[in-house]
mmCIF file of C-alpha atoms in Angstrom:
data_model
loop_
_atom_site.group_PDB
_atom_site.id
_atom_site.type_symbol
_atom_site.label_atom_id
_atom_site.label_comp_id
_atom_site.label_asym_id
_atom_site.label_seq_id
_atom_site.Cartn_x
_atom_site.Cartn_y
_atom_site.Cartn_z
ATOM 1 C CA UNK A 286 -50.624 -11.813 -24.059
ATOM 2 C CA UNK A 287 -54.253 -10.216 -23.790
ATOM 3 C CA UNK A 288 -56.668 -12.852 -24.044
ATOM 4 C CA UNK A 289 -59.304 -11.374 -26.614
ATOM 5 C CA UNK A 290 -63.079 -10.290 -25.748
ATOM 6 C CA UNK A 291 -64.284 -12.898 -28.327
ATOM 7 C CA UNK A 292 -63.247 -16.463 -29.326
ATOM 8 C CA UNK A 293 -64.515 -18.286 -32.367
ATOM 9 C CA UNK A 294 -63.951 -22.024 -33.048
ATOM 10 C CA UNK A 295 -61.343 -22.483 -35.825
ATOM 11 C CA UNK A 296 -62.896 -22.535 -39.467
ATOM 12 C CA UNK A 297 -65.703 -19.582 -38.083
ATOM 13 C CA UNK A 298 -65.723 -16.488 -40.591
ATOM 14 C CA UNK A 299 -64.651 -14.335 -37.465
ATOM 15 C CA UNK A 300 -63.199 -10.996 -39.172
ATOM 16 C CA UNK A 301 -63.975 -9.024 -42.873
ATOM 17 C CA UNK A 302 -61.211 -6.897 -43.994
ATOM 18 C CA UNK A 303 -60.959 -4.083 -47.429
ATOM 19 C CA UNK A 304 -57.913 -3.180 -49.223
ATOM 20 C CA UNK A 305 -58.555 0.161 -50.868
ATOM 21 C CA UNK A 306 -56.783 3.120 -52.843
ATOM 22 C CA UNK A 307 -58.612 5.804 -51.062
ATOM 23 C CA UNK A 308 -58.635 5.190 -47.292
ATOM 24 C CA UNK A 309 -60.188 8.496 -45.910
ATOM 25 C CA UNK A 310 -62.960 8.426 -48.435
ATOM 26 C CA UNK A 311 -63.818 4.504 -47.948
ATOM 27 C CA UNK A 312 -63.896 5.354 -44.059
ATOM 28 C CA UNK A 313 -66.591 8.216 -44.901
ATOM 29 C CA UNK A 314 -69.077 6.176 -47.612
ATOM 30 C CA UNK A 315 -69.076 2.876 -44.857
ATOM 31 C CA UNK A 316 -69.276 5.527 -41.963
ATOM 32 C CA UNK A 317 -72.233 7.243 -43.329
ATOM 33 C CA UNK A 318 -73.990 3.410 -44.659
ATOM 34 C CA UNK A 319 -73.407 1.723 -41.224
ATOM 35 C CA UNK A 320 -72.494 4.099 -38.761
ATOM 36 C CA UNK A 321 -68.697 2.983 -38.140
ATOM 37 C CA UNK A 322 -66.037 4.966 -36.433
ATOM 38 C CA UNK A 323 -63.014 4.295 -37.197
ATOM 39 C CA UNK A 324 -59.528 3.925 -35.239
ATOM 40 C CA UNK A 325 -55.750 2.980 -36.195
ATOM 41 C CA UNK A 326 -54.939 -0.330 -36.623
ATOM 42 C CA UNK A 327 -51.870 -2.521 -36.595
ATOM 43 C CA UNK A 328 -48.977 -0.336 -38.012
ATOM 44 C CA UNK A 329 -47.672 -3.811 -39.705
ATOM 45 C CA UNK A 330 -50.253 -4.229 -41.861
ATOM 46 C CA UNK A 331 -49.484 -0.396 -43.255
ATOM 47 C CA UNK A 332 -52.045 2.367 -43.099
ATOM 48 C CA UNK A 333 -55.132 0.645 -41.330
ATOM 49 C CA UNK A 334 -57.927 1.661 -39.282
ATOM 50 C CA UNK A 335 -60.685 -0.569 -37.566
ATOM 51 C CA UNK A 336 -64.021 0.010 -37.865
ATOM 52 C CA UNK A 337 -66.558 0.659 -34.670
ATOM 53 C CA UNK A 338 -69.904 0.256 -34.685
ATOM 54 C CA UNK A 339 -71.113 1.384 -31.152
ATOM 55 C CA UNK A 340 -67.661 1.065 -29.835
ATOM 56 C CA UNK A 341 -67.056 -2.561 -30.888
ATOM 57 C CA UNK A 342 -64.877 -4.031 -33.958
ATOM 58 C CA UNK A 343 -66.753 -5.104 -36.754
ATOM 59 C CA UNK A 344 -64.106 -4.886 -40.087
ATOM 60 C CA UNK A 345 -61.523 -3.416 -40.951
ATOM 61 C CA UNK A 346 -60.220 -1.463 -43.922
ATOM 62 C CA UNK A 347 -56.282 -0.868 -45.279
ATOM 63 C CA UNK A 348 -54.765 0.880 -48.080
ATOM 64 C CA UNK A 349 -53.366 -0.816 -51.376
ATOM 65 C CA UNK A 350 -49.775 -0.535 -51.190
ATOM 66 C CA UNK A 351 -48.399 1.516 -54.041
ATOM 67 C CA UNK A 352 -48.311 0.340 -57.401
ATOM 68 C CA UNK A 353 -50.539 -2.657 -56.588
ATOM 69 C CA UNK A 354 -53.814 -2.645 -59.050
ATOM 70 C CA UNK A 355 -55.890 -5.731 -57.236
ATOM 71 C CA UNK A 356 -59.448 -5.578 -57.189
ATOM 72 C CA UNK A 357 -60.641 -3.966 -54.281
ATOM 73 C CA UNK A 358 -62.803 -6.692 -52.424
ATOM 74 C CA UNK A 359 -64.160 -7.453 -49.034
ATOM 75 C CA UNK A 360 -62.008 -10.466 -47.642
ATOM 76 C CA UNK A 361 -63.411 -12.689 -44.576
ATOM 77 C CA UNK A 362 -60.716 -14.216 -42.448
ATOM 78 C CA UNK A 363 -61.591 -18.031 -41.215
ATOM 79 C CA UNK A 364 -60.495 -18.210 -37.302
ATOM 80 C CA UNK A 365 -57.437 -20.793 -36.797
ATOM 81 C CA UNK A 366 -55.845 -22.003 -33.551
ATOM 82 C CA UNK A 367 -52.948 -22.521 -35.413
ATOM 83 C CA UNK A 368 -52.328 -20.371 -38.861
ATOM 84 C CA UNK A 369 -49.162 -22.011 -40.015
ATOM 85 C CA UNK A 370 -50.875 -25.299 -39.582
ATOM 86 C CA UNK A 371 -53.546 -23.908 -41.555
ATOM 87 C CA UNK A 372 -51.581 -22.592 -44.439
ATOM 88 C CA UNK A 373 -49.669 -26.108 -44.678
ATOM 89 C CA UNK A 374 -52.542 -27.584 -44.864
ATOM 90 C CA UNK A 375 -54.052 -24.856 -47.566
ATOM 91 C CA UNK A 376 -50.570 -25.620 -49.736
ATOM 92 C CA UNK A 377 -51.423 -29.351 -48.871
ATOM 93 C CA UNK A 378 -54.963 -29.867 -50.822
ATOM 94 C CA UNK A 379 -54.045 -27.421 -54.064
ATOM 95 C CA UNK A 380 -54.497 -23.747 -52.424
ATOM 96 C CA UNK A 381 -51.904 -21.284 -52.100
ATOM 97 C CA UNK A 382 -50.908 -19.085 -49.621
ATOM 98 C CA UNK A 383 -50.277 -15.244 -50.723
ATOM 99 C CA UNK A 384 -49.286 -13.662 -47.942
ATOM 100 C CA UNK A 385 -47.825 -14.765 -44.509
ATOM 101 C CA UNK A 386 -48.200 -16.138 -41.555
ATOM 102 C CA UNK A 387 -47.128 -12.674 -40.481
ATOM 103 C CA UNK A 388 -48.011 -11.556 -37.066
ATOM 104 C CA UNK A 389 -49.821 -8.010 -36.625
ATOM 105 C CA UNK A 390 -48.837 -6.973 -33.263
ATOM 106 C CA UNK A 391 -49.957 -8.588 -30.126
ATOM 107 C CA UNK A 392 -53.625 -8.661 -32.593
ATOM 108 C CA UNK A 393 -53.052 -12.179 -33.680
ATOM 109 C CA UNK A 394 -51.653 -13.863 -36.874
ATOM 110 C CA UNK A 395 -52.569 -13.920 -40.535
ATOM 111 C CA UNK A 396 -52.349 -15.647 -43.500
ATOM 112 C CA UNK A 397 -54.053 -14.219 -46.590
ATOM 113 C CA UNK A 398 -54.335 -17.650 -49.110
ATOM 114 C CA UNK A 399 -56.612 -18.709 -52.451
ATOM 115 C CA UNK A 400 -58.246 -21.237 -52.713
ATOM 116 C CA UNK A 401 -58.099 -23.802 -55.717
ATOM 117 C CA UNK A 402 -60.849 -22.315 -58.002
ATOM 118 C CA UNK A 403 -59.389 -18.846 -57.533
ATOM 119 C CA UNK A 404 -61.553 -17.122 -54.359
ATOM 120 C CA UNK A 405 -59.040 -15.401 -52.225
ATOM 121 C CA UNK A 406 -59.693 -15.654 -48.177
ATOM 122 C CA UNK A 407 -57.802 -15.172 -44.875
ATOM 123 C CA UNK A 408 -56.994 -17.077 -41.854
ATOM 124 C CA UNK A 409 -56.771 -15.533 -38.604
ATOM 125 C CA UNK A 410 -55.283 -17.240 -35.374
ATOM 126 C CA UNK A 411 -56.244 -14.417 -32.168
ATOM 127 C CA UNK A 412 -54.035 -13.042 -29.952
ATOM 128 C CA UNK A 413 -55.264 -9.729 -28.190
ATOM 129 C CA UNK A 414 -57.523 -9.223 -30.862
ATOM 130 C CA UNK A 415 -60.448 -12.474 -31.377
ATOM 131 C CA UNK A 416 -62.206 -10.916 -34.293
ATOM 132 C CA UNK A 417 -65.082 -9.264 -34.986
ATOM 133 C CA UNK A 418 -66.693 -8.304 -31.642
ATOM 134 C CA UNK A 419 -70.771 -8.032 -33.067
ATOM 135 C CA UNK A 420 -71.905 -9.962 -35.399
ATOM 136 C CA UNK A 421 -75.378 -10.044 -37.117
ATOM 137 C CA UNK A 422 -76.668 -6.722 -35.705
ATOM 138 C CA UNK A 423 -77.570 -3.155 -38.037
ATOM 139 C CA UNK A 424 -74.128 -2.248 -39.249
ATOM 140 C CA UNK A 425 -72.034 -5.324 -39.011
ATOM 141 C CA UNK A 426 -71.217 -8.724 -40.788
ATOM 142 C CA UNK A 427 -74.238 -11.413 -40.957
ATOM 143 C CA UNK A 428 -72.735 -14.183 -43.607
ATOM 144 C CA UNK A 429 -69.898 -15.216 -46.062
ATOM 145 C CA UNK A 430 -70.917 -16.915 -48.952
ATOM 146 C CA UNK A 431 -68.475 -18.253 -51.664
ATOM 147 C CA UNK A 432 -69.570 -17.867 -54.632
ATOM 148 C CA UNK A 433 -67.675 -20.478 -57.742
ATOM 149 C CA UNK A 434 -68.482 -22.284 -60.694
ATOM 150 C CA UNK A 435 -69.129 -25.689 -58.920
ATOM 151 C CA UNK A 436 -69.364 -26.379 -55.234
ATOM 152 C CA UNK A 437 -67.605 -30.163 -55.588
ATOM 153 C CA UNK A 438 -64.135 -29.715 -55.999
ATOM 154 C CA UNK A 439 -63.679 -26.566 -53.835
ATOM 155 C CA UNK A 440 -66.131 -28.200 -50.817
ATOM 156 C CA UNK A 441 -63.888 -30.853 -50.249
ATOM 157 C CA UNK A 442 -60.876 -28.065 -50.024
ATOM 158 C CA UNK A 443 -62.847 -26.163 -47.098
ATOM 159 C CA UNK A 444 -63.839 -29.376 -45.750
ATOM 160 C CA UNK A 445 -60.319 -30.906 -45.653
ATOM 161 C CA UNK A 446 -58.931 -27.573 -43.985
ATOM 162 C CA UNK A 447 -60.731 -26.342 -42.026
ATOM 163 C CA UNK A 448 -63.055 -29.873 -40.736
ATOM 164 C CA UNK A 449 -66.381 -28.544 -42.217
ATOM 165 C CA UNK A 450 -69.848 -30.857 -42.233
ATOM 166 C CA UNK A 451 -70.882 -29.750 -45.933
ATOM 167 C CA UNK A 452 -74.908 -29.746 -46.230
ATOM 168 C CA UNK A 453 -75.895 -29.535 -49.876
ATOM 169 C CA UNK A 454 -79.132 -28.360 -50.538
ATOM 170 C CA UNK A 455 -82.035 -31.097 -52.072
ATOM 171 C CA UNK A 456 -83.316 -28.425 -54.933
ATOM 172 C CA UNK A 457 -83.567 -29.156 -58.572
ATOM 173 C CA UNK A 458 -81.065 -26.957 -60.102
ATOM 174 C CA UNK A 459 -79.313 -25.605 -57.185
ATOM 175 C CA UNK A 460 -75.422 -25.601 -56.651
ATOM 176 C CA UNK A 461 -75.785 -24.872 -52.453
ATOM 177 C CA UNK A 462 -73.604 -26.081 -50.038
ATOM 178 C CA UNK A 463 -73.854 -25.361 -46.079
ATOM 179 C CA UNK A 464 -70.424 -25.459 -44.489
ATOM 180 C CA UNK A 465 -71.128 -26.505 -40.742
ATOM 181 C CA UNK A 466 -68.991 -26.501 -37.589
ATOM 182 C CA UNK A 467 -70.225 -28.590 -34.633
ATOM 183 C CA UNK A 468 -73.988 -28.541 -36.244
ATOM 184 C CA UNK A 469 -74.193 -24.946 -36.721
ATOM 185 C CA UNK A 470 -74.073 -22.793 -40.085
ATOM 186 C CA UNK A 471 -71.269 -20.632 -40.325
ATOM 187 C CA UNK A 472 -70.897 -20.015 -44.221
ATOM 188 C CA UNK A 473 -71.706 -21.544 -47.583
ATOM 189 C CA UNK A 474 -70.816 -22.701 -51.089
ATOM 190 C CA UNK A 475 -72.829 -21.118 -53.455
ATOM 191 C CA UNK A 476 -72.073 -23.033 -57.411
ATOM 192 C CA UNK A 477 -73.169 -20.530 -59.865
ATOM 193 C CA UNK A 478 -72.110 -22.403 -63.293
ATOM 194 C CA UNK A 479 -71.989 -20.030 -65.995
ATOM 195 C CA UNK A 480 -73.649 -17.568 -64.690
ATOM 196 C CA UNK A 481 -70.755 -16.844 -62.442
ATOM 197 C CA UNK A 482 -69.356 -12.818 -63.221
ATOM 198 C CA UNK A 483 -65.981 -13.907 -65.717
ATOM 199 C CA UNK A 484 -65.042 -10.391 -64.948
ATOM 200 C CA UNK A 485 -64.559 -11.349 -61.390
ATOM 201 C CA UNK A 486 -64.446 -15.441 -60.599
ATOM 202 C CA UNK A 487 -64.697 -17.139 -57.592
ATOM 203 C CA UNK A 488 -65.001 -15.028 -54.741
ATOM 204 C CA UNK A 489 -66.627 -14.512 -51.361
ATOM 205 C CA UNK A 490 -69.692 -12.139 -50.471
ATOM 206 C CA UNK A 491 -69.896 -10.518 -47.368
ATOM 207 C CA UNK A 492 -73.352 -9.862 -46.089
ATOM 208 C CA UNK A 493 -74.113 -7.129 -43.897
ATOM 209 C CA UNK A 494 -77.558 -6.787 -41.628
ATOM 210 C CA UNK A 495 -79.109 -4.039 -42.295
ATOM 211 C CA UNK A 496 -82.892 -2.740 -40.418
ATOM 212 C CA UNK A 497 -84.336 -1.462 -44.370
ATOM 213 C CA UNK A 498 -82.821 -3.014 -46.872
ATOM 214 C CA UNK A 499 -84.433 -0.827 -49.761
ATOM 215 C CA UNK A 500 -83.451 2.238 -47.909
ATOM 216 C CA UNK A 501 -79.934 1.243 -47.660
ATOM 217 C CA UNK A 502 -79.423 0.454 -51.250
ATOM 218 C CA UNK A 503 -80.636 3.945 -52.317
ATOM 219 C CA UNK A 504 -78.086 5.531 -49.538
ATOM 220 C CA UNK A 505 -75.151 3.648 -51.389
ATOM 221 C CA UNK A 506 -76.222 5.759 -54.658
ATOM 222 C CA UNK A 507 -76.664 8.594 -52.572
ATOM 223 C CA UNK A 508 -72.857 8.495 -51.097
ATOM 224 C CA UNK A 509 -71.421 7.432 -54.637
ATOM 225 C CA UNK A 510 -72.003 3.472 -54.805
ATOM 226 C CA UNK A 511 -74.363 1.626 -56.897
ATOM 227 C CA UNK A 512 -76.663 -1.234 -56.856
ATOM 228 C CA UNK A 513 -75.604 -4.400 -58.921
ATOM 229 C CA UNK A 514 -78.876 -6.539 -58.003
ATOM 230 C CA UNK A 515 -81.645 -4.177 -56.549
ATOM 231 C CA UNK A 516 -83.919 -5.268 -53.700
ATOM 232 C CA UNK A 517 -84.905 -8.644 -53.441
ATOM 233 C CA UNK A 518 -87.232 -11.027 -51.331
ATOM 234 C CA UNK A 519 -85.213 -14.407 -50.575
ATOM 235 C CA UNK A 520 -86.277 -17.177 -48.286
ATOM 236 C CA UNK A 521 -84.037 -15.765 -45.835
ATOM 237 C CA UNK A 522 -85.064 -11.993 -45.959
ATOM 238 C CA UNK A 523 -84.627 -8.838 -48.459
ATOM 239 C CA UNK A 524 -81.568 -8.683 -49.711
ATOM 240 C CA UNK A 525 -79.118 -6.332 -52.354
ATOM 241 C CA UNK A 526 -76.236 -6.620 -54.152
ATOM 242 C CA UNK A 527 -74.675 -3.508 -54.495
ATOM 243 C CA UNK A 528 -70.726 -1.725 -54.865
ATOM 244 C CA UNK A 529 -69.246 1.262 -52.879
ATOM 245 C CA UNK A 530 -67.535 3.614 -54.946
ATOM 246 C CA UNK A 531 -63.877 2.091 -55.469
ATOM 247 C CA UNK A 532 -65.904 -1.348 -56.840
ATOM 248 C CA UNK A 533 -66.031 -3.752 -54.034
ATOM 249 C CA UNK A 534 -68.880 -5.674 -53.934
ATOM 250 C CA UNK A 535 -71.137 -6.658 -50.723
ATOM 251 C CA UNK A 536 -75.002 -7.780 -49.970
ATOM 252 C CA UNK A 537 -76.931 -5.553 -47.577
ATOM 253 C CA UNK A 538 -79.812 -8.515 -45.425
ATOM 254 C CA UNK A 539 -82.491 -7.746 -43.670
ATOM 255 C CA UNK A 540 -82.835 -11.062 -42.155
ATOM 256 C CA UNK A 541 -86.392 -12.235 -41.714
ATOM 257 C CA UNK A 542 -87.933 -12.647 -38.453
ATOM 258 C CA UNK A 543 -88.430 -16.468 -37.410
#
């Protein structure tokens, strides 16, 4: 087997993926936002293309089998040396495992589970294909967030799973966790209490990077999305919440400079 390009340590968001009814169309709103190109993926996984961004992988995107009404949603897929381990151990401390292990190709191996408050994820253990190839650059995926009604119960899920070092933040009203591998930040645990959508749940956020953050909200409307939270300053840049136009939900960054 292929070794792949890129390697990331088990429990690493390493791969974002969208399940959509209208594949051509999806390919030309994130085309035009981020400049992807698209080419055919996996043929077990059904109709589904990988997205480019100057020649390297940075997502992918599939089409909604038939008769299946889920909410359309980008999905991040946690890296695993092992993804049947993994999913025992998911079943093991109160998740459940949807999907898989199924093997796509000589790609890898998946597993597509939900966690215990609700938030759906996937694991991925590499084979010729490692994951996302650039990460953190104009176009491509810069952070997963969970966002649930309480970070307690589901930390110690993520923890238990996948080894995390959970960092909770030391703010006066703030539900933050920092899930850590070896030292370094690789996602978080955001606890939103009631204010967390009831029309959705718990879910993940994908972030993307993005050079103008204001411009690239007002493209979304422009190619038929629309903004849920407009432009914002955080303490970690300029951020937006916004949909593309099948509902899935994402947050264009425009990380600060150090």
């Amino acid at each position: 087997m292929t070794e792949p390009a890129v390697r990331y340590a088990p429990g690493t968001p390493c791969w974002v993926s969208l399940m959509v009814h209208g594949l051509e169309s999806t390919q030309k709103f994130y085309g035009a936002l981020f400049g992807w190109e698209f080419v055919h993926g996996p043929k077990q996984l059904g109709p589904y293309v990988r997205a480019l961004l100057d020649g390297r992988e940075v997502a992918g995107i599939g089409m909604m089998p038939k008769g299946r009404n889920l909410p359309v949603a980008w999905t991040p897929y946690l890296a695993s040396d092992d993804v049947n381990a993994t999913a025992e151990a998911i079943r093991s401390y109160g998740g459940t495992v949807g999907v898989g292990p199924l093997d796509a190709e000589d790609a890898g191996r998946l597993a597509i589970a939900v966690d215990p408050a609700g938030a759906v994820f996937g694991v991925w253990q590499p084979g010729a294909h490692g994951g996302a190839a650039t990460v953190n650059e104009c176009g491509s995926m810069a952070w997963n967030e969970l966002l649930t009604r309480d970070t307690a119960g589901v930390v110690k899920f993520y923890n238990a799973v996948f080894g995390y070092e959970a960092e909770a933040l030391l703010s006066a009203g703030d539900d933050y966790v920092t899930l850590r591998l070896a030292g370094r930040p690789v996602a978080a645990v955001h606890g939103l209490g009631q204010a967390l959508p009831r029309d959705r749940g718990a879910h993940w956020m994908t972030s993307f990077e993005m050079t103008d953050v204001d411009d690239a909200a007002g493209q979304v409307v422009d190619l038929g999305g629309h903004v849920v939270q407009a432009p914002r300053d955080e303490s970690h840049g300029r951020t937006a919440i916004v949909a593309d136009p099948e509902g899935a939900v994402f947050t264009l960054v425009e990380t600060a400079a150090d």
